[in-house]
Structure formats: structure tokens, C-alpha cells
PDB file of C-alpha atoms in Angstrom:
ATOM      1  CA  TYR A   1     -15.609   3.219  -1.695  1.00 76.00           C
ATOM      2  CA  ASP A   2     -17.414   6.444  -2.571  1.00 81.00           C
ATOM      3  CA  PRO A   3     -19.362   7.408   0.556  1.00 84.00           C
ATOM      4  CA  ALA A   4     -21.396  10.073  -1.225  1.00 90.00           C
ATOM      5  CA  ALA A   5     -22.663   7.613  -3.824  1.00 90.00           C
ATOM      6  CA  ARG A   6     -22.537   4.656  -1.414  1.00 90.00           C
ATOM      7  CA  ARG A   7     -20.840   2.438  -3.948  1.00 88.00           C
ATOM      8  CA  ARG A   8     -17.618   0.542  -4.409  1.00 84.00           C
ATOM      9  CA  VAL A   9     -15.235   2.271  -6.794  1.00 77.00           C
ATOM     10  CA  ARG A  10     -12.467  -0.300  -7.183  1.00 75.00           C
ATOM     11  CA  THR A  11     -11.431  -3.620  -5.681  1.00 78.00           C
ATOM     12  CA  LEU A  12      -7.741  -4.290  -5.097  1.00 77.00           C
ATOM     13  CA  ARG A  13      -6.341  -7.804  -4.899  1.00 80.00           C
ATOM     14  CA  THR A  14      -3.537  -7.981  -2.370  1.00 80.00           C
ATOM     15  CA  ARG A  15      -0.285  -9.823  -2.923  1.00 82.00           C
ATOM     16  CA  ASP A  16       1.981 -11.261  -0.264  1.00 78.00           C
ATOM     17  CA  ALA A  17      -0.236  -9.912   2.519  1.00 74.00           C
ATOM     18  CA  GLY A  18       0.016 -12.905   4.824  1.00 73.00           C
ATOM     19  CA  TRP A  19      -3.084 -12.963   6.971  1.00 79.00           C
ATOM     20  CA  ALA A  20      -3.672  -9.198   7.273  1.00 86.00           C
ATOM     21  CA  VAL A  21      -3.278  -5.828   5.627  1.00 90.00           C
ATOM     22  CA  LEU A  22      -1.934  -3.606   8.415  1.00 91.00           C
ATOM     23  CA  ASP A  23      -2.321  -0.137   6.881  1.00 94.00           C
ATOM     24  CA  THR A  24      -3.350   1.671   3.707  1.00 93.00           C
ATOM     25  CA  SER A  25      -2.768   5.139   2.311  1.00 95.00           C
ATOM     26  CA  VAL A  26      -4.197   6.893  -0.752  1.00 93.00           C
ATOM     27  CA  SER A  27      -2.051   9.525  -2.449  1.00 94.00           C
ATOM     28  CA  ALA A  28      -3.287  13.134  -2.334  1.00 94.00           C
ATOM     29  CA  ASP A  29      -3.898  13.094  -6.089  1.00 92.00           C
ATOM     30  CA  GLY A  30      -6.002   9.911  -5.749  1.00 89.00           C
ATOM     31  CA  ARG A  31      -3.954   7.985  -8.301  1.00 90.00           C
ATOM     32  CA  LEU A  32      -2.173   5.505  -6.007  1.00 92.00           C
ATOM     33  CA  CYS A  33      -2.874   3.345  -2.991  1.00 92.00           C
ATOM     34  CA  ALA A  34      -0.145   1.859  -0.810  1.00 94.00           C
ATOM     35  CA  TYR A  35      -0.697  -0.986   1.612  1.00 93.00           C
ATOM     36  CA  SER A  36       1.449  -2.762   4.153  1.00 90.00           C
ATOM     37  CA  SER A  37       1.278  -6.161   5.775  1.00 88.00           C
ATOM     38  CA  TRP A  38       3.418  -8.673   7.638  1.00 84.00           C
ATOM     39  CA  SER A  39       5.600  -9.118   4.545  1.00 83.00           C
ATOM     40  CA  ASP A  40       8.957  -7.441   3.806  1.00 82.00           C
ATOM     41  CA  SER A  41       7.369  -5.225   1.132  1.00 86.00           C
ATOM     42  CA  VAL A  42       5.142  -2.202   0.765  1.00 91.00           C
ATOM     43  CA  HIS A  43       2.794  -2.529  -2.207  1.00 92.00           C
ATOM     44  CA  VAL A  44       1.738   0.386  -4.415  1.00 94.00           C
ATOM     45  CA  CYS A  45      -1.345   0.019  -6.631  1.00 92.00           C
ATOM     46  CA  GLY A  46      -2.937   2.228  -9.251  1.00 90.00           C
ATOM     47  CA  LEU A  47      -6.456   3.481  -8.589  1.00 87.00           C
ATOM     48  CA  THR A  48      -7.396   5.267 -11.812  1.00 84.00           C
ATOM     49  CA  ASP A  49      -8.406   3.721 -15.110  1.00 83.00           C
ATOM     50  CA  GLY A  50      -5.115   4.870 -16.651  1.00 82.00           C
ATOM     51  CA  ASN A  51      -2.931   3.119 -14.074  1.00 85.00           C
ATOM     52  CA  ALA A  52      -5.127   0.331 -12.694  1.00 80.00           C
ATOM     53  CA  HIS A  53      -2.579  -2.206 -14.001  1.00 85.00           C
ATOM     54  CA  VAL A  54       0.104  -0.875 -11.610  1.00 88.00           C
ATOM     55  CA  HIS A  55       0.906  -3.131  -8.658  1.00 89.00           C
ATOM     56  CA  GLU A  56       4.508  -2.752  -7.521  1.00 92.00           C
ATOM     57  CA  ALA A  57       6.138  -4.353  -4.484  1.00 90.00           C
ATOM     58  CA  LEU A  58       8.758  -2.149  -2.829  1.00 89.00           C
ATOM     59  CA  ASP A  59      10.996  -4.772  -1.245  1.00 86.00           C
ATOM     60  CA  LEU A  60      12.548  -3.727   2.086  1.00 80.00           C
ATOM     61  CA  SER A  61      14.564  -6.919   2.621  1.00 74.00           C
ATOM     62  CA  PRO A  62      17.277  -7.933   3.345  1.00 68.00           C
ATOM     63  CA  GLN A  63      17.682  -4.953   5.688  1.00 67.00           C
ATOM     64  CA  PHE A  64      14.344  -5.506   7.400  1.00 61.00           C
ATOM     65  CA  HIS A  65      12.553  -8.728   8.263  1.00 62.00           C
ATOM     66  CA  ALA A  66       9.318  -7.739   9.934  1.00 68.00           C
ATOM     67  CA  GLY A  67       5.895  -6.349   9.203  1.00 77.00           C
ATOM     68  CA  VAL A  68       5.356  -2.812   7.979  1.00 84.00           C
ATOM     69  CA  PHE A  69       2.884  -1.320  10.431  1.00 88.00           C
ATOM     70  CA  SER A  70       2.223   2.072   8.853  1.00 91.00           C
ATOM     71  CA  VAL A  71       2.363   3.702   5.406  1.00 94.00           C
ATOM     72  CA  SER A  72       1.583   7.261   4.352  1.00 95.00           C
ATOM     73  CA  PHE A  73       2.025   9.390   1.235  1.00 96.00           C
ATOM     74  CA  ASP A  74       3.227  12.976   1.642  1.00 95.00           C
ATOM     75  CA  SER A  75       0.976  15.851   0.549  1.00 94.00           C
ATOM     76  CA  SER A  76       2.621  16.065  -2.898  1.00 94.00           C
ATOM     77  CA  SER A  77       2.139  12.327  -3.591  1.00 92.00           C
ATOM     78  CA  SER A  78       5.885  12.122  -4.317  1.00 92.00           C
ATOM     79  CA  TRP A  79       7.101  10.319  -1.212  1.00 95.00           C
ATOM     80  CA  LEU A  80       5.942   7.306   0.750  1.00 94.00           C
ATOM     81  CA  LEU A  81       6.823   6.889   4.423  1.00 92.00           C
ATOM     82  CA  ALA A  82       6.801   3.437   6.038  1.00 88.00           C
ATOM     83  CA  GLY A  83       6.992   2.621   9.742  1.00 86.00           C
ATOM     84  CA  LEU A  84       8.178  -0.848  10.656  1.00 78.00           C
ATOM     85  CA  ASN A  85       9.756  -3.030  13.283  1.00 72.00           C
ATOM     86  CA  HIS A  86      13.401  -3.777  12.575  1.00 67.00           C
ATOM     87  CA  GLY A  87      12.923  -7.290  13.908  1.00 59.00           C
ATOM     88  CA  ARG A  88      15.666  -7.137  16.535  1.00 58.00           C
TER      89      ARG A  88
END
């Protein structure tokens, strides 16, 4: 959503989100969006016309079997941090 223009910029279709998306993060360069849910994966999606086809699932199983509650890109857009419950 572009608040200045008051219009939707892009719609993302979630995958494997269960019943809720728990957190989202947009990279500092505006090219990627990451979202987390109750699944064992963090999803990374492209936001620009050149990479809108990108939708990758970063699978955290079998080490972790719980929802990912928080995701955040670093300021260089090179790293993605995820906070989750280990399930134990």
C-alpha cells in the first residue's frame, strides 16, 4: 500500500500460512517481502516488477516444529532474522 497515493501497490498470495500471517518485513531496498505464519517456513516474495515471480519458502524443519512469530531484514537487505518457538 502506498499511503501517499492511497492505493494498493501489489497483492501477495500467501502459501502455507495456516489461518494467520504472524509477521511481515520489507527489505530496506524494497525488493523483497518476508512473511511468517504457523508453518515451519518463512516465505520470501518479490515486490518489484523484475522479481514479482519470486516466492521462496525457507524451510526450518525438521529442527523446528512451531510457528515463526517474527521476521526482519537487516539494514543491508542481505540477512533475514526469524524468531520462533522451538516447540519444546
